[in-house]
XYZ file of C-alpha atoms in Angstrom:
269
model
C 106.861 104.437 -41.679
C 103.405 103.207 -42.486
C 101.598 105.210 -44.958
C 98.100 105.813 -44.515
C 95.240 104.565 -46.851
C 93.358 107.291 -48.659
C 90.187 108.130 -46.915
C 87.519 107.587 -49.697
C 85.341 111.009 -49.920
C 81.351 110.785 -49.926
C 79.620 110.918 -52.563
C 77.853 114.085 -52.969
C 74.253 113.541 -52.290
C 73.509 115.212 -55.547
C 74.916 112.591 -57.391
C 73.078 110.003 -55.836
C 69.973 111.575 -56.294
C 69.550 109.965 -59.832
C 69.557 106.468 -58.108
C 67.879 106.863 -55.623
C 64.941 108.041 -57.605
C 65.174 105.317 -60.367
C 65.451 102.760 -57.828
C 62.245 104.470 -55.986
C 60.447 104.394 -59.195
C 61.389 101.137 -60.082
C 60.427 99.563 -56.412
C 56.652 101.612 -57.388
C 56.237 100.554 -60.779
C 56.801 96.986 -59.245
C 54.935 97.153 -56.903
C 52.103 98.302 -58.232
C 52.484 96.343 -61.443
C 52.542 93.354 -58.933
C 49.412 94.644 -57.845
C 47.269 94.435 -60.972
C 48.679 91.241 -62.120
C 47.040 89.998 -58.645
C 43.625 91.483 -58.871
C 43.179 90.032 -62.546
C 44.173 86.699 -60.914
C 41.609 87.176 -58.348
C 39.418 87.673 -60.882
C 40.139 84.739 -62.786
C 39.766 82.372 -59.865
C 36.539 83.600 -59.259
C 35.161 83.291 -62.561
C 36.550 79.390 -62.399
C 35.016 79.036 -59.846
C 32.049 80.002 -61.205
C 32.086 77.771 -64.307
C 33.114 75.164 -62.142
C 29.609 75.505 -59.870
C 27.230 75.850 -63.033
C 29.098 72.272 -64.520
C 28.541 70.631 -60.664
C 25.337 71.855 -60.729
C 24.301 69.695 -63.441
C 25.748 66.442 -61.940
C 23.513 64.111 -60.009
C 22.173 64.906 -56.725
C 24.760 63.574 -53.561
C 22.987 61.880 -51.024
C 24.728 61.425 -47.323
C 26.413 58.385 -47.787
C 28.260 60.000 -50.769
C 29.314 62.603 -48.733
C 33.737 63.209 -48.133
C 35.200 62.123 -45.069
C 38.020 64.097 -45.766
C 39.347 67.888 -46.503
C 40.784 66.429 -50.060
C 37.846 64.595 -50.719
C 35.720 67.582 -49.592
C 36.694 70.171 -52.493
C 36.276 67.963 -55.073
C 32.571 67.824 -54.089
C 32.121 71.583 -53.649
C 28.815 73.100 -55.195
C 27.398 69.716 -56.289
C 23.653 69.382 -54.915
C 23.145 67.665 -52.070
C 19.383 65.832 -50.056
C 19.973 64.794 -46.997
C 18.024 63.607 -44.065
C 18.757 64.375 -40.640
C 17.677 65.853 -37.088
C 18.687 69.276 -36.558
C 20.855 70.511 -33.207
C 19.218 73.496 -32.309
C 21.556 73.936 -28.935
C 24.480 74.398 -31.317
C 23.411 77.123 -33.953
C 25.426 79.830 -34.485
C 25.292 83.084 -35.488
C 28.041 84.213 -37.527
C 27.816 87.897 -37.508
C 28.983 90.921 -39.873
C 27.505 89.317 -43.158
C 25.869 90.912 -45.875
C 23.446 89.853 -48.233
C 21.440 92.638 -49.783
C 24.215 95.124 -49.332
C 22.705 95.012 -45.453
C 24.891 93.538 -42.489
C 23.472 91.061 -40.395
C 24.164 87.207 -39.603
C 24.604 84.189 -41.464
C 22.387 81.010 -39.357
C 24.684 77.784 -38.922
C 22.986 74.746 -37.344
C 24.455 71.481 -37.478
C 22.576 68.596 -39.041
C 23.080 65.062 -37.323
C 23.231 62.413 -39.824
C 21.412 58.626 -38.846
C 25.035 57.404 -39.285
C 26.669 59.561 -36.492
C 28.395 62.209 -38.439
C 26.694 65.463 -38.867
C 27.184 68.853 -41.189
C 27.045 72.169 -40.869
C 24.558 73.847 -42.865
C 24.466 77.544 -43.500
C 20.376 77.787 -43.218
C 20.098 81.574 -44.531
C 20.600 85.258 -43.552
C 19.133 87.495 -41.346
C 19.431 90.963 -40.808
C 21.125 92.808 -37.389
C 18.583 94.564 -35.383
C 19.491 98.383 -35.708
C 18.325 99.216 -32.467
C 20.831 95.482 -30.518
C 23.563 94.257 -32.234
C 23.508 91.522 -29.920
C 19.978 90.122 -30.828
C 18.764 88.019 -33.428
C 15.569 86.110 -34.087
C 15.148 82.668 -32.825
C 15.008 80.393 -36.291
C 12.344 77.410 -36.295
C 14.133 73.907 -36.007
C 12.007 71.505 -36.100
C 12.189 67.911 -33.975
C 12.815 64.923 -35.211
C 13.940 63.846 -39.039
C 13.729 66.565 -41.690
C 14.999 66.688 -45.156
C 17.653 69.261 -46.479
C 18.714 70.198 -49.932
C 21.172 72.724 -50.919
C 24.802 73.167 -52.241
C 27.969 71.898 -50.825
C 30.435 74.544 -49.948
C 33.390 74.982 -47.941
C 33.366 76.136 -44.461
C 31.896 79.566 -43.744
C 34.289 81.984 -45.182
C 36.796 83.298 -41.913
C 36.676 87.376 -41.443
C 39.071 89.064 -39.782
C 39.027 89.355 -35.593
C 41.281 90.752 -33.184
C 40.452 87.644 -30.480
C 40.699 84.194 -32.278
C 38.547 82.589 -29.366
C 35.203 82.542 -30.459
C 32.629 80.883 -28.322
C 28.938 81.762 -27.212
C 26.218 82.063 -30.050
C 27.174 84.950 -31.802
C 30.569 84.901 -33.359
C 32.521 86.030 -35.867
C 34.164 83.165 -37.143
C 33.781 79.441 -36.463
C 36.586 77.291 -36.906
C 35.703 73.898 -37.645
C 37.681 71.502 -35.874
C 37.363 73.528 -32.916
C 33.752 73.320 -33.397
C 33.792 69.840 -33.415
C 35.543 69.343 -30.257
C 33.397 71.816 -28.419
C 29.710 70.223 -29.174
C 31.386 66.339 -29.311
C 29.963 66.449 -32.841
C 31.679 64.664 -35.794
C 31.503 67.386 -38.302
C 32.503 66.034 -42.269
C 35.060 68.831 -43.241
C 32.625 70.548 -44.887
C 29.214 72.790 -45.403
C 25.742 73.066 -47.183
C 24.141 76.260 -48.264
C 20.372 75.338 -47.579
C 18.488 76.311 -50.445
C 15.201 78.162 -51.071
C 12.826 74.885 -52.377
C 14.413 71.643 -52.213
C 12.029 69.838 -55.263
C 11.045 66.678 -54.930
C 12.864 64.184 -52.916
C 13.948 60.493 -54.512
C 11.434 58.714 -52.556
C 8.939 59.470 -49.711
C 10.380 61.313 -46.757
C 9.743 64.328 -44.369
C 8.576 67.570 -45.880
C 11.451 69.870 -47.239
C 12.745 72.120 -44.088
C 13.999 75.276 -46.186
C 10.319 76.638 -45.863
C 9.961 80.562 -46.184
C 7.952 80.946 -43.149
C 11.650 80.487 -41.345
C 12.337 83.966 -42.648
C 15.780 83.475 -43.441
C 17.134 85.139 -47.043
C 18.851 82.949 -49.100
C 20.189 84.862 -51.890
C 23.636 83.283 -51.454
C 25.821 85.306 -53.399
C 27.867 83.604 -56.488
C 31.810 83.600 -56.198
C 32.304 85.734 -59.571
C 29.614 88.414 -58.909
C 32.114 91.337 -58.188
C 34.268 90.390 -60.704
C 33.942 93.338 -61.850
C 35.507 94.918 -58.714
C 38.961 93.392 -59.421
C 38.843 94.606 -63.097
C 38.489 97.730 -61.725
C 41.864 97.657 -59.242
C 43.407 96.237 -61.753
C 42.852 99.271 -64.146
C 43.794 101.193 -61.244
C 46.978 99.570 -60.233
C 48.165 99.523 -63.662
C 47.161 103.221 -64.487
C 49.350 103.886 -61.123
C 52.126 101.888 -62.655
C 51.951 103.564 -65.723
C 51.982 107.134 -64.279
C 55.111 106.284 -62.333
C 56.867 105.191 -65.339
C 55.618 108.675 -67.421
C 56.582 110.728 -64.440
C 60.083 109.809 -64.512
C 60.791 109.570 -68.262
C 59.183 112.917 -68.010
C 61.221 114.517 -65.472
C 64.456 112.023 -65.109
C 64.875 111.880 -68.713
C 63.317 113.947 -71.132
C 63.274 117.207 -68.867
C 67.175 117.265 -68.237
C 67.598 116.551 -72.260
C 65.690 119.443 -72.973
C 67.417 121.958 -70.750
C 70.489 120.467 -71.902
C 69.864 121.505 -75.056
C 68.764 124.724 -74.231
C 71.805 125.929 -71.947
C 74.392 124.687 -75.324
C 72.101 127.028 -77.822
C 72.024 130.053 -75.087
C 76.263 129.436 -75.603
């Protein structure tokens, strides 16, 4: 006769409770310890950043025949000042909307800038603000014909925002994707940007006049990659103070608490 095996009994969920919470509190203490540790890291890659633009800035000025051909090539040349000469593509600006500047929203200007060898680069001209009244219009920016002379910074492409449709097309977009770009105007776009600047100084030798005139109306006040760093100091201090309140919360009433009731129940006997 076969003997049946013991059916184990549950365990009470009483005495799981003790688990479950320390493994809850770990899992949050974790979490948001995680949390911190990533904002001050945010915050340190903005500040190198940072140092890394003031040590480009102080390097000689790129012309367009210095300019990367490639992605690789490309960062290594981020922030370094850049003059170069070139005919604008009006037909192909851009406006990338929902960008601030000021602490206002409004549009960042992107016009391509044909090089005489063929290639051409995107340049982030300036900012202008959203009409309250259409979001859909903007202000036509002066571009004009023929060769004109552009200094400013070398950056990456303009920073991507979030967007529920990933096909952007038309002239006011959210994003712009750069290789797409590329193929859509027949352009051959260097895998990277300029930030136009305010006054472009004197050029190495006689050329056109300097294009980043005020009278285009476009702000400039491009804003520098350690500015809010700040802001992260400030999660941080937050995730960790939410870390640390998770741990005092259950010492307090996982540990301590039942000790102290403990003790009172075996001096009431």
């Amino acid at each position: 006769m076969r003997v049946p095996k013991p059916v184990p009994k549950p365990v009470p969920i009483s005495n799981a409770r003790p688990l479950i919470v320390a493994l809850a509190a770990l899992v949050a203490v974790a979490a948001t310890a995680r949390l911190g540790w990533w904002q001050l890291d945010r915050a340190a890659q903005k500040t190198a950043i940072e140092h890394s633009m003031r040590a480009r800035a102080t390097l000689p000025v790129l012309e367009a025949r210095m300019l990367a051909r490639s992605a690789e090539a490309a960062s290594a040349q981020h922030h370094r000042t850049v003059l170069l000469r070139g005919q604008w593509q009006p037909e192909h600006t851009v406006y990338l909307e929902n960008r601030q500047m000021f602490g206002r929203p409004g549009f960042y200007v992107v016009t391509p800038l044909l090089l005489s060898d063929g290639s051409a680069v995107l340049v982030q001209r300036g900012w202008q603000p959203r009409d309250s009244n259409e979001r859909t219009r903007v202000r036509e920016v002066p571009s004009p014909a023929g060769e004109v002379q552009v200094q400013g910074r070398i950056a990456p492409p303009p920073a991507r925002l979030y967007e529920f449709d990933a096909a952007a097309s038309g002239r006011i977009r959210q994003n712009l994707n750069l290789d797409a770009f590329a193929r859509e105007t027949g352009l051959k776009l260097l895998p990277l940007s300029v930030l136009q600047a305010d006054a472009t100084g004197t050029a190495a030798k006689a050329g056109p006049p300097a294009t980043a005139a005020p009278s285009d109306g476009l702000k400039r006040d491009w804003p520098a990659p350690a500015a809010d760093v700040h802001k992260h100091h400030g999660y941080a201090f937050q995730w960790f103070a939410l870390s640390a309140l998770v741990t005092g919360l259950y010492v307090w009433f996982q540990l301590i608490q039942p000790r102290r009731r403990a003790r009172a129940l075996a001096r009431a006997r």
